[in-house]
Short mmCIF file of C-alpha atoms in Angstrom, two decimals:
data_model
loop_
_atom_site.label_atom_id
_atom_site.label_comp_id
_atom_site.label_asym_id
_atom_site.label_seq_id
_atom_site.Cartn_x
_atom_site.Cartn_y
_atom_site.Cartn_z
CA UNK A 1 0.06 0.24 0.34
CA UNK A 2 1.10 3.72 -0.26
CA UNK A 3 0.87 4.58 2.75
CA UNK A 4 3.66 1.66 3.79
CA UNK A 5 0.99 0.07 5.67
CA UNK A 6 0.37 -3.77 5.22
CA UNK A 7 -2.59 -4.79 4.94
CA UNK A 8 -4.82 -7.68 6.99
CA UNK A 9 -5.06 -10.74 4.73
CA UNK A 10 -7.88 -11.94 4.56
CA UNK A 11 -8.34 -12.71 0.52
CA UNK A 12 -4.89 -15.06 -0.09
CA UNK A 13 -4.20 -14.80 -3.87
CA UNK A 14 -8.03 -14.21 -4.99
CA UNK A 15 -8.26 -10.70 -6.51
CA UNK A 16 -10.36 -8.43 -5.36
CA UNK A 17 -12.60 -5.98 -8.23
CA UNK A 18 -15.30 -3.33 -8.22
CA UNK A 19 -17.36 -1.47 -9.95
CA UNK A 20 -18.24 1.06 -9.48
CA UNK A 21 -18.78 4.60 -10.15
CA UNK A 22 -19.30 5.94 -7.08
CA UNK A 23 -16.33 8.10 -5.23
CA UNK A 24 -16.95 7.43 -1.87
CA UNK A 25 -17.57 3.90 -2.50
CA UNK A 26 -14.00 3.72 -4.29
CA UNK A 27 -12.83 5.45 -0.62
CA UNK A 28 -14.63 3.35 1.84
CA UNK A 29 -13.26 0.14 0.12
CA UNK A 30 -10.11 1.99 0.50
CA UNK A 31 -10.41 2.16 3.62
CA UNK A 32 -10.46 -1.70 4.15
CA UNK A 33 -6.98 -2.27 3.42
CA UNK A 34 -8.13 -4.22 0.96
CA UNK A 35 -5.94 -4.18 -2.45
CA UNK A 36 -8.77 -3.43 -4.64
CA UNK A 37 -9.10 -3.04 -8.98
CA UNK A 38 -11.88 -0.90 -10.00
CA UNK A 39 -12.93 -1.82 -13.04
CA UNK A 40 -14.75 0.89 -15.48
CA UNK A 41 -18.94 0.99 -14.62
CA UNK A 42 -20.89 -0.65 -16.89
CA UNK A 43 -24.44 1.98 -17.74
CA UNK A 44 -27.18 -0.29 -15.59
CA UNK A 45 -30.54 0.12 -16.48
CA UNK A 46 -31.49 0.55 -12.45
CA UNK A 47 -34.91 0.26 -12.88
CA UNK A 48 -36.77 -3.05 -10.73
CA UNK A 49 -40.48 -4.11 -10.36
CA UNK A 50 -43.85 -2.42 -9.44
CA UNK A 51 -44.59 -4.50 -6.36
CA UNK A 52 -40.59 -5.73 -5.37
CA UNK A 53 -40.70 -5.40 -1.21
CA UNK A 54 -38.64 -2.12 -0.86
CA UNK A 55 -36.16 -3.10 1.28
CA UNK A 56 -35.39 -5.72 -1.75
CA UNK A 57 -34.43 -3.20 -4.42
CA UNK A 58 -30.87 -2.14 -3.37
CA UNK A 59 -30.02 -6.35 -3.80
CA UNK A 60 -31.47 -6.80 -7.06
CA UNK A 61 -29.43 -3.20 -8.55
CA UNK A 62 -26.94 -4.85 -7.12
CA UNK A 63 -27.41 -8.28 -8.45
CA UNK A 64 -28.11 -6.44 -11.88
CA UNK A 65 -24.61 -4.53 -11.79
CA UNK A 66 -22.66 -7.43 -11.78
CA UNK A 67 -24.08 -9.05 -15.48
CA UNK A 68 -21.80 -7.04 -17.18
CA UNK A 69 -18.51 -8.27 -15.87
CA UNK A 70 -19.11 -12.05 -15.06
CA UNK A 71 -18.69 -13.58 -17.92
CA UNK A 72 -15.15 -12.00 -18.65
CA UNK A 73 -14.14 -12.94 -14.24
CA UNK A 74 -10.94 -14.75 -13.38
CA UNK A 75 -11.11 -18.53 -11.01
CA UNK A 76 -9.48 -15.79 -8.15
CA UNK A 77 -11.97 -13.29 -9.28
CA UNK A 78 -13.89 -11.59 -6.41
CA UNK A 79 -16.91 -8.74 -8.27
CA UNK A 80 -18.23 -6.14 -5.16
CA UNK A 81 -21.22 -4.22 -6.96
CA UNK A 82 -23.24 -2.14 -4.69
CA UNK A 83 -26.38 0.06 -5.46
CA UNK A 84 -27.80 2.26 -2.62
CA UNK A 85 -31.48 3.32 -1.62
CA UNK A 86 -33.50 5.31 0.88
CA UNK A 87 -36.70 4.18 1.79
CA UNK A 88 -39.34 7.54 3.42
CA UNK A 89 -42.56 5.67 3.96
CA UNK A 90 -42.35 2.79 2.20
CA UNK A 91 -40.90 4.87 -1.03
CA UNK A 92 -38.12 4.13 -2.27
CA UNK A 93 -36.41 6.87 -3.29
CA UNK A 94 -32.93 7.09 -5.86
CA UNK A 95 -30.75 9.48 -7.34
CA UNK A 96 -33.11 12.48 -7.82
CA UNK A 97 -33.27 13.43 -11.47
CA UNK A 98 -33.01 17.55 -10.86
CA UNK A 99 -32.78 20.18 -8.62
CA UNK A 100 -36.22 21.25 -7.61
CA UNK A 101 -36.80 16.49 -7.43
CA UNK A 102 -34.11 16.40 -4.05
CA UNK A 103 -35.69 19.58 -2.96
CA UNK A 104 -39.10 17.74 -3.16
CA UNK A 105 -36.56 14.41 -1.54
CA UNK A 106 -35.86 16.87 1.36
CA UNK A 107 -38.81 18.57 1.86
CA UNK A 108 -39.89 15.05 2.45
CA UNK A 109 -37.01 13.59 4.67
CA UNK A 110 -37.18 16.66 6.87
CA UNK A 111 -38.78 15.66 10.24
CA UNK A 112 -38.95 12.13 9.69
CA UNK A 113 -37.42 8.79 9.87
CA UNK A 114 -36.80 6.79 7.33
CA UNK A 115 -34.22 3.94 6.25
CA UNK A 116 -31.05 4.00 4.15
CA UNK A 117 -30.64 0.06 2.23
CA UNK A 118 -27.76 -0.91 0.88
CA UNK A 119 -27.15 -4.21 -1.02
CA UNK A 120 -23.70 -5.77 -2.59
CA UNK A 121 -23.34 -8.10 -4.97
CA UNK A 122 -20.19 -10.71 -3.77
CA UNK A 123 -19.91 -12.58 -7.87
CA UNK A 124 -16.97 -15.05 -8.65
CA UNK A 125 -16.64 -17.17 -11.97
CA UNK A 126 -18.35 -20.10 -9.63
CA UNK A 127 -20.32 -18.40 -7.23
CA UNK A 128 -23.08 -15.15 -6.60
CA UNK A 129 -24.14 -13.75 -3.13
CA UNK A 130 -26.23 -10.44 -2.35
CA UNK A 131 -26.76 -9.79 1.10
CA UNK A 132 -28.35 -6.07 2.31
CA UNK A 133 -28.10 -3.64 5.54
CA UNK A 134 -30.48 -1.67 6.42
CA UNK A 135 -29.37 1.42 9.09
CA UNK A 136 -32.14 3.88 10.13
CA UNK A 137 -31.74 7.60 9.78
CA UNK A 138 -33.73 10.44 11.92
CA UNK A 139 -33.42 14.09 10.34
CA UNK A 140 -34.64 16.83 12.13
CA UNK A 141 -36.84 20.22 10.26
CA UNK A 142 -35.37 21.30 7.58
CA UNK A 143 -35.96 25.30 7.01
CA UNK A 144 -36.43 25.22 3.50
CA UNK A 145 -33.24 28.16 2.80
CA UNK A 146 -31.55 25.49 4.26
CA UNK A 147 -32.56 22.62 1.77
CA UNK A 148 -32.02 25.09 -1.24
CA UNK A 149 -29.17 26.05 0.10
CA UNK A 150 -27.75 22.40 0.27
CA UNK A 151 -28.72 21.94 -3.23
CA UNK A 152 -27.87 24.80 -5.26
CA UNK A 153 -24.25 24.53 -2.87
CA UNK A 154 -23.46 21.17 -3.04
CA UNK A 155 -25.34 19.52 -6.07
CA UNK A 156 -26.00 15.98 -4.40
CA UNK A 157 -27.71 14.42 -7.38
CA UNK A 158 -25.44 10.87 -7.89
CA UNK A 159 -26.88 10.21 -4.96
CA UNK A 160 -29.38 8.60 -3.54
CA UNK A 161 -32.88 10.79 -1.35
CA UNK A 162 -30.23 13.49 -2.65
CA UNK A 163 -28.01 14.19 0.43
CA UNK A 164 -24.94 13.33 1.65
CA UNK A 165 -24.59 12.46 5.59
CA UNK A 166 -20.85 13.33 5.66
CA UNK A 167 -22.06 16.37 3.88
CA UNK A 168 -23.05 20.14 5.44
CA UNK A 169 -26.56 18.64 5.28
CA UNK A 170 -25.85 15.63 7.81
CA UNK A 171 -24.37 17.60 10.29
CA UNK A 172 -26.51 20.30 11.03
CA UNK A 173 -29.72 17.44 10.54
CA UNK A 174 -29.05 14.53 11.22
CA UNK A 175 -31.11 13.98 15.17
CA UNK A 176 -30.25 9.99 15.57
CA UNK A 177 -28.41 7.21 13.09
CA UNK A 178 -29.43 3.71 14.48
CA UNK A 179 -26.57 0.81 12.36
CA UNK A 180 -23.98 1.61 9.91
CA UNK A 181 -22.78 4.77 9.41
CA UNK A 182 -20.61 3.35 6.16
CA UNK A 183 -23.95 2.41 5.19
CA UNK A 184 -25.19 5.52 4.59
CA UNK A 185 -22.84 6.44 2.72
CA UNK A 186 -22.71 3.61 0.78
CA UNK A 187 -21.31 0.71 1.99
CA UNK A 188 -21.36 -1.34 4.64
CA UNK A 189 -18.05 -1.92 6.00
CA UNK A 190 -18.63 -4.62 8.78
CA UNK A 191 -20.61 -7.23 6.47
CA UNK A 192 -18.53 -6.65 3.52
CA UNK A 193 -15.85 -7.10 4.85
CA UNK A 194 -17.17 -10.54 7.03
CA UNK A 195 -18.81 -11.69 3.42
CA UNK A 196 -15.87 -11.21 1.30
CA UNK A 197 -13.67 -13.09 4.50
CA UNK A 198 -16.51 -16.20 4.45
CA UNK A 199 -16.33 -15.72 0.98
CA UNK A 200 -12.20 -15.80 0.29
CA UNK A 201 -11.77 -18.52 2.62
CA UNK A 202 -14.81 -20.88 0.88
CA UNK A 203 -12.89 -20.73 -2.61
CA UNK A 204 -9.54 -21.25 -1.10
#
């Protein structure tokens, strides 16, 4: 590693690959200290069946994101794909379409508790597992001017639910969080690590 630290090796001879356009996911996987190779993200259709349980949507989309790469995986490769959604009163919120959409999303989240679900799929040449992590986030009341300022300044159009917990809106707006903080940023590090450890052992 560039900083000279030796990483804790759970992978053995396995090669870890990640397909993600999200700079936050790239940063988070780096924090685990595992050597990972980033793949060029492919455009994925992120639609899901209308009748699907909202809690299952993120894992479903993470499997769709894995699909373009499966045929090219080598025997020692483990591919990570992930998707994050916000569920507010039964409605699945993805990324906002534009400024107006982002403002509406945040007004609906203001003063309420919502769920952030990240689905992760780990794929090898022979098998695939998916899992989800669910974190509850409670927002205090946000003033319309605070929402307008955040959206115009931070432009959160690549974020599910139109906010980044690590940004200004999280610092001034979040009253409580129950569950994995990193999950809200886009990658549930503890459950990812545990599943990778299990997978690497199984496939040694």
